[in-house]
CSV table of C-alpha atoms in Angstrom, one decimal:
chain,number,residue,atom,x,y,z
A,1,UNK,CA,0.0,0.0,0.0
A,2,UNK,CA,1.6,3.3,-1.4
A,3,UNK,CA,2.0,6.3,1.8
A,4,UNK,CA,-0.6,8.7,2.1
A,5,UNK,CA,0.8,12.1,0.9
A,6,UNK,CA,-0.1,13.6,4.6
A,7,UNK,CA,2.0,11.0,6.0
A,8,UNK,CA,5.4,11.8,3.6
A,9,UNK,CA,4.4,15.3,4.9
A,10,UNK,CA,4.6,14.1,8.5
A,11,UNK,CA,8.1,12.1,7.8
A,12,UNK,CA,9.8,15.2,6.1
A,13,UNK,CA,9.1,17.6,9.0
A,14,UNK,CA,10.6,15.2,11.1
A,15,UNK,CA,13.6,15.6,9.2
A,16,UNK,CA,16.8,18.1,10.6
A,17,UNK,CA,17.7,20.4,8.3
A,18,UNK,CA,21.0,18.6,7.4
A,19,UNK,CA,18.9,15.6,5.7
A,20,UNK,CA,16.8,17.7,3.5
A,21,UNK,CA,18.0,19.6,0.7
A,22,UNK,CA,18.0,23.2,-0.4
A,23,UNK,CA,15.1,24.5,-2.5
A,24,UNK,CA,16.1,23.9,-6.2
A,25,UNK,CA,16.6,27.0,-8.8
A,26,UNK,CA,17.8,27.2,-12.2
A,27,UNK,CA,21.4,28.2,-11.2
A,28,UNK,CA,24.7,26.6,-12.5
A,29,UNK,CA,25.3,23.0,-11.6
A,30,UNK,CA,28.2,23.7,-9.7
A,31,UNK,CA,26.3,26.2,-7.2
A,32,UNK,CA,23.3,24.0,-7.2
A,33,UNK,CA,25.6,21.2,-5.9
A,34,UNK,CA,27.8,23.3,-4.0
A,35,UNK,CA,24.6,24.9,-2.1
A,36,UNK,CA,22.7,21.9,-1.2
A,37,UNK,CA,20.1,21.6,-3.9
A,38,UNK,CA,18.8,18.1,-4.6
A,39,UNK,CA,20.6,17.1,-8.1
A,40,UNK,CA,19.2,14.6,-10.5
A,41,UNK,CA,22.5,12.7,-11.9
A,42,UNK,CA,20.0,12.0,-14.9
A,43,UNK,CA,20.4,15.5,-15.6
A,44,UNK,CA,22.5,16.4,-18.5
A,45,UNK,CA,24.2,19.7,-16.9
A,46,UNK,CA,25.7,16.9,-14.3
A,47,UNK,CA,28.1,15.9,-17.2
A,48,UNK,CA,30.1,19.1,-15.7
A,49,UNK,CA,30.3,17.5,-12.8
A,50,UNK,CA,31.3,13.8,-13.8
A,51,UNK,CA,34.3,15.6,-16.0
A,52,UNK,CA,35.7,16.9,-13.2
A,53,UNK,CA,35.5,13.4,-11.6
A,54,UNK,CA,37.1,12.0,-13.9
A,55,UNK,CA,39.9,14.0,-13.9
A,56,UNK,CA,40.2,13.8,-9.9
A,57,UNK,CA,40.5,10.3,-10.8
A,58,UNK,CA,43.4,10.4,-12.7
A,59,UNK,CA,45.2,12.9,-10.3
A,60,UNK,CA,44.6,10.4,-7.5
A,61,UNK,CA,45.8,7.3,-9.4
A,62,UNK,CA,49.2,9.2,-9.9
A,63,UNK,CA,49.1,10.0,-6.0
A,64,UNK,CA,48.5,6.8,-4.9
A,65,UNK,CA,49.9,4.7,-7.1
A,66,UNK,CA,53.8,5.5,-6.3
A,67,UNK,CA,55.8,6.9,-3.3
A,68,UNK,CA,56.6,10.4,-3.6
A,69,UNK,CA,58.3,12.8,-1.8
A,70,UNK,CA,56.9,14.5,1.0
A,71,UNK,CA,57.3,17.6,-1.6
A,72,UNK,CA,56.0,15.4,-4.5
A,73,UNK,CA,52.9,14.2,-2.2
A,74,UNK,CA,52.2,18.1,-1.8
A,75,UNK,CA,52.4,19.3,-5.1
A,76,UNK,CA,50.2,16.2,-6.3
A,77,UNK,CA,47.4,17.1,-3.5
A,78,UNK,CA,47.4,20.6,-4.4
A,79,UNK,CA,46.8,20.0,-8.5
A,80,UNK,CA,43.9,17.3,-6.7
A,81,UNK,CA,42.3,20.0,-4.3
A,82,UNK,CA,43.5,23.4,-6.6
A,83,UNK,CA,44.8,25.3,-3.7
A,84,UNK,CA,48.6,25.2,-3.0
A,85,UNK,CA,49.3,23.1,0.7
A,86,UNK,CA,51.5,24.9,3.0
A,87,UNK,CA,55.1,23.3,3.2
A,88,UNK,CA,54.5,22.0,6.6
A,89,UNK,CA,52.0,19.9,5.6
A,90,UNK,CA,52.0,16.1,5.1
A,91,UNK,CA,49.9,13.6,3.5
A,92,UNK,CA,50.5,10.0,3.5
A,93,UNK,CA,48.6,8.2,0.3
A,94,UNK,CA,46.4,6.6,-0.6
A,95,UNK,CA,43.9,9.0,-0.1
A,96,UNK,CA,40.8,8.5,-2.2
A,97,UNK,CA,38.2,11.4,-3.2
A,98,UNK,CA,35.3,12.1,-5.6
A,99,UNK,CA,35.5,15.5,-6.6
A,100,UNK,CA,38.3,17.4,-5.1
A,101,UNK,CA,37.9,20.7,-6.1
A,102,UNK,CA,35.9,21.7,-3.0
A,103,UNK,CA,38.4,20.8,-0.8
A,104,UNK,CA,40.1,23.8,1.4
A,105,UNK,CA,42.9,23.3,4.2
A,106,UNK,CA,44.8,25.5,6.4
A,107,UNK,CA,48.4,25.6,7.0
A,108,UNK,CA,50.3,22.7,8.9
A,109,UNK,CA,48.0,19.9,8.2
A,110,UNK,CA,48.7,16.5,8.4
A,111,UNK,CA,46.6,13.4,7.1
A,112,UNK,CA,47.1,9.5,7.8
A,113,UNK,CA,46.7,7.5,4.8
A,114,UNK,CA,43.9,5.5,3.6
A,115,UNK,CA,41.3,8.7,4.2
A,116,UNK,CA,38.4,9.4,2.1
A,117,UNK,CA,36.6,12.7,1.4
A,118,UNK,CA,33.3,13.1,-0.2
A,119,UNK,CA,33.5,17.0,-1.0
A,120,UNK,CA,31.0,18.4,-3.5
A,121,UNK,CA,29.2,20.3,-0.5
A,122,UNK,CA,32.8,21.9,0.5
A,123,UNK,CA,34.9,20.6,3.0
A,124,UNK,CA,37.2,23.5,4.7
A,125,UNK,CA,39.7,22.5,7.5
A,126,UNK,CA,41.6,24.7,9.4
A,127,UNK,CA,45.0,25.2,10.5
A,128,UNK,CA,47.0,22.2,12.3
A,129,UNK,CA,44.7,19.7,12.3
A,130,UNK,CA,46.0,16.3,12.7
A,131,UNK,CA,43.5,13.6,10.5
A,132,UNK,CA,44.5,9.9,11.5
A,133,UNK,CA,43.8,6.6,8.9
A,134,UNK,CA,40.3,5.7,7.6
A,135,UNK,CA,38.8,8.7,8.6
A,136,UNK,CA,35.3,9.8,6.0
A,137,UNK,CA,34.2,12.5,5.8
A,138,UNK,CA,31.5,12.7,3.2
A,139,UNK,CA,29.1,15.5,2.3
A,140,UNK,CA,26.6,14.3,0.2
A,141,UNK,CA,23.2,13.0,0.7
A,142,UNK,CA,20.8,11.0,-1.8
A,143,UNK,CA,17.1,11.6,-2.4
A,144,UNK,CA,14.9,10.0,1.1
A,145,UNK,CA,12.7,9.0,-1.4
A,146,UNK,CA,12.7,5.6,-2.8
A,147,UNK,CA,11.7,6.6,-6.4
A,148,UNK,CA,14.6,8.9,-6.6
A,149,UNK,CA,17.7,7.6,-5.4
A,150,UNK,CA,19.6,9.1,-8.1
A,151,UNK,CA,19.4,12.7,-7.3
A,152,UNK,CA,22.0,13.6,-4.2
A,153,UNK,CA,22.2,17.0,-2.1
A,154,UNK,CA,25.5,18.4,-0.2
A,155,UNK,CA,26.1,19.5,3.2
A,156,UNK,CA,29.3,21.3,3.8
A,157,UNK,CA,31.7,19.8,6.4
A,158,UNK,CA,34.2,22.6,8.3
A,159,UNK,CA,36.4,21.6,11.1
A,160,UNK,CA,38.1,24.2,13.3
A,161,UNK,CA,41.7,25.0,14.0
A,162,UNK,CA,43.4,22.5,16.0
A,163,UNK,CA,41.5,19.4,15.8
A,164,UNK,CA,42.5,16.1,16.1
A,165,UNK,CA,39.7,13.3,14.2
A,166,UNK,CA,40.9,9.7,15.4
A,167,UNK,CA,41.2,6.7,13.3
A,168,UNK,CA,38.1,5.5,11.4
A,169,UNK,CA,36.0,8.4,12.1
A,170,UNK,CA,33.3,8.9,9.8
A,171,UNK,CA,31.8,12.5,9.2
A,172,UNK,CA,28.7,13.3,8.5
A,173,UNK,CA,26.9,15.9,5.9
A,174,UNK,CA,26.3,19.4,7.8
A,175,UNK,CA,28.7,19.0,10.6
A,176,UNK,CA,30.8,21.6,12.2
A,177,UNK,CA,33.4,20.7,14.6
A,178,UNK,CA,35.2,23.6,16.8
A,179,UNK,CA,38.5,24.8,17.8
A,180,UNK,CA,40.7,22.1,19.6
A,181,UNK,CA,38.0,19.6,19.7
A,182,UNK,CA,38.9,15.6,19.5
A,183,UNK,CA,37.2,13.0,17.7
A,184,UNK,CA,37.6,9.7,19.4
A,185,UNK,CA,38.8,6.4,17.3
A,186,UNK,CA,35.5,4.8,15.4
A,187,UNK,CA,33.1,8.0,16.0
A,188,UNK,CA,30.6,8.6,13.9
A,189,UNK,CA,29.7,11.9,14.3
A,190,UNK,CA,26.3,13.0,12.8
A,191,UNK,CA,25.9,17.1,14.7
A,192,UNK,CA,28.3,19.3,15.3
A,193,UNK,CA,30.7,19.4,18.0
A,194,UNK,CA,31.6,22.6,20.3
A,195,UNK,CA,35.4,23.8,20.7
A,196,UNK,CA,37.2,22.1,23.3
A,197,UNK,CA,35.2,19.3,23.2
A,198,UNK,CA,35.9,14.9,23.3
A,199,UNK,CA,33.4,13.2,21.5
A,200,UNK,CA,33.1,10.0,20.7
A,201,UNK,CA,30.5,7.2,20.0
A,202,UNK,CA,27.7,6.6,17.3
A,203,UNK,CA,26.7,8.5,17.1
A,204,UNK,CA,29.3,10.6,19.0
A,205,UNK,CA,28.5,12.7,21.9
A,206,UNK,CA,30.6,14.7,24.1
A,207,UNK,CA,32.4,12.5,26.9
A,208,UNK,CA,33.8,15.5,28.3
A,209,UNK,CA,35.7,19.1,27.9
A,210,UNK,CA,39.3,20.0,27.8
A,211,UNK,CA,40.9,22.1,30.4
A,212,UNK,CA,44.3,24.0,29.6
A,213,UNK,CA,45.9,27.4,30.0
């Protein structure tokens, strides 16, 4: 028996605002992604999008498929994201990503290998954040409905100065995470997180807040 249309109504409400998209305009493809409209991949204008893909594809195969230089590894990850890293940065490959382009880090980062970023709603990081193995951080939703799997909506992901996300951490669309905060080992962390704050858990909650001078 097919849902009554009051009761959709009653399940969307019930939705945060981090699983719903943004109401859909006739803007550029990029923007519409970028901004948390609901995407149809059926759509031709998404060819845009898929070309880039592709590319981000080849630009990670050559990252991950030799060892490089810490100098090498940066210059590869900056042609990746399109923003130079600062030269007190370090990655470790692999690292695997979809798009690339929407990727923004601060100066002194460092990130474990075998990570994975899903960034066509933006992911910025700030400066000296320490990322450790496995960790996801993924900013794209598809379609609740059944019918239409195929269309996908972004929610950005920005993490704060100072952070520290522990192995196999999994990010979620929409999520915030302050100053100094830490992300305990296997979290999943579906709302944001406050500065100065441990979390951990799925999903994560706050186990308790750091104290320092």
């Amino acid at each position: 028996m097919k849902e009554s249309k009051s009761n959709k109504k009653k399940l969307i409400t019930k939705l945060s605002a981090r699983s719903t998209p943004a109401p859909t305009t006739n803007r550029d493809i990029f923007i519409r992604d970028l901004e948390g409209e609901l995407v149809d991949m059926n759509d031709p204008e998404c060819e845009k999008i898929l070309a880039v893909i592709r590319e981000t594809i080849k630009l990670t195969h050559k990252f991950n498929s030799s060892a490089h230089s810490p100098k090498k590894s940066r210059k590869l990850f900056s042609k990746i994201i399109g923003q130079k890293l600062d030269d007190k940065s370090w990655i470790i490959p692999p690292f695997y990503v979809d798009f690339g382009k929407n990727i923004r880090v601060g100066k002194n980062f460092f990130m474990n290998q075998a990570c994975t970023f899903m960034d066509r709603g933006g992911i910025t990081i700030g400066d000296d954040v320490f990322i450790a193995p496995k960790v996801c951080l993924t900013t794209i939703n598809h379609d609740f409905d059944p019918y239409h799997r195929t269309a996908t909506f972004c929610k950005p992901i920005v993490i704060g100065n100072r952070v520290w996300i522990g192995i196999n951490v999994t990010i979620c669309p929409g999520v915030t995470i302050g100053d100094n905060a830490i992300i305990a080992a296997g979290s999943v962390v579906t709302k944001d997180v406050p500065e100065n704050a441990i979390v951990g858990g799925n999903p994560a909650r706050v186990l308790k807040m750091l104290e320092f001078e």
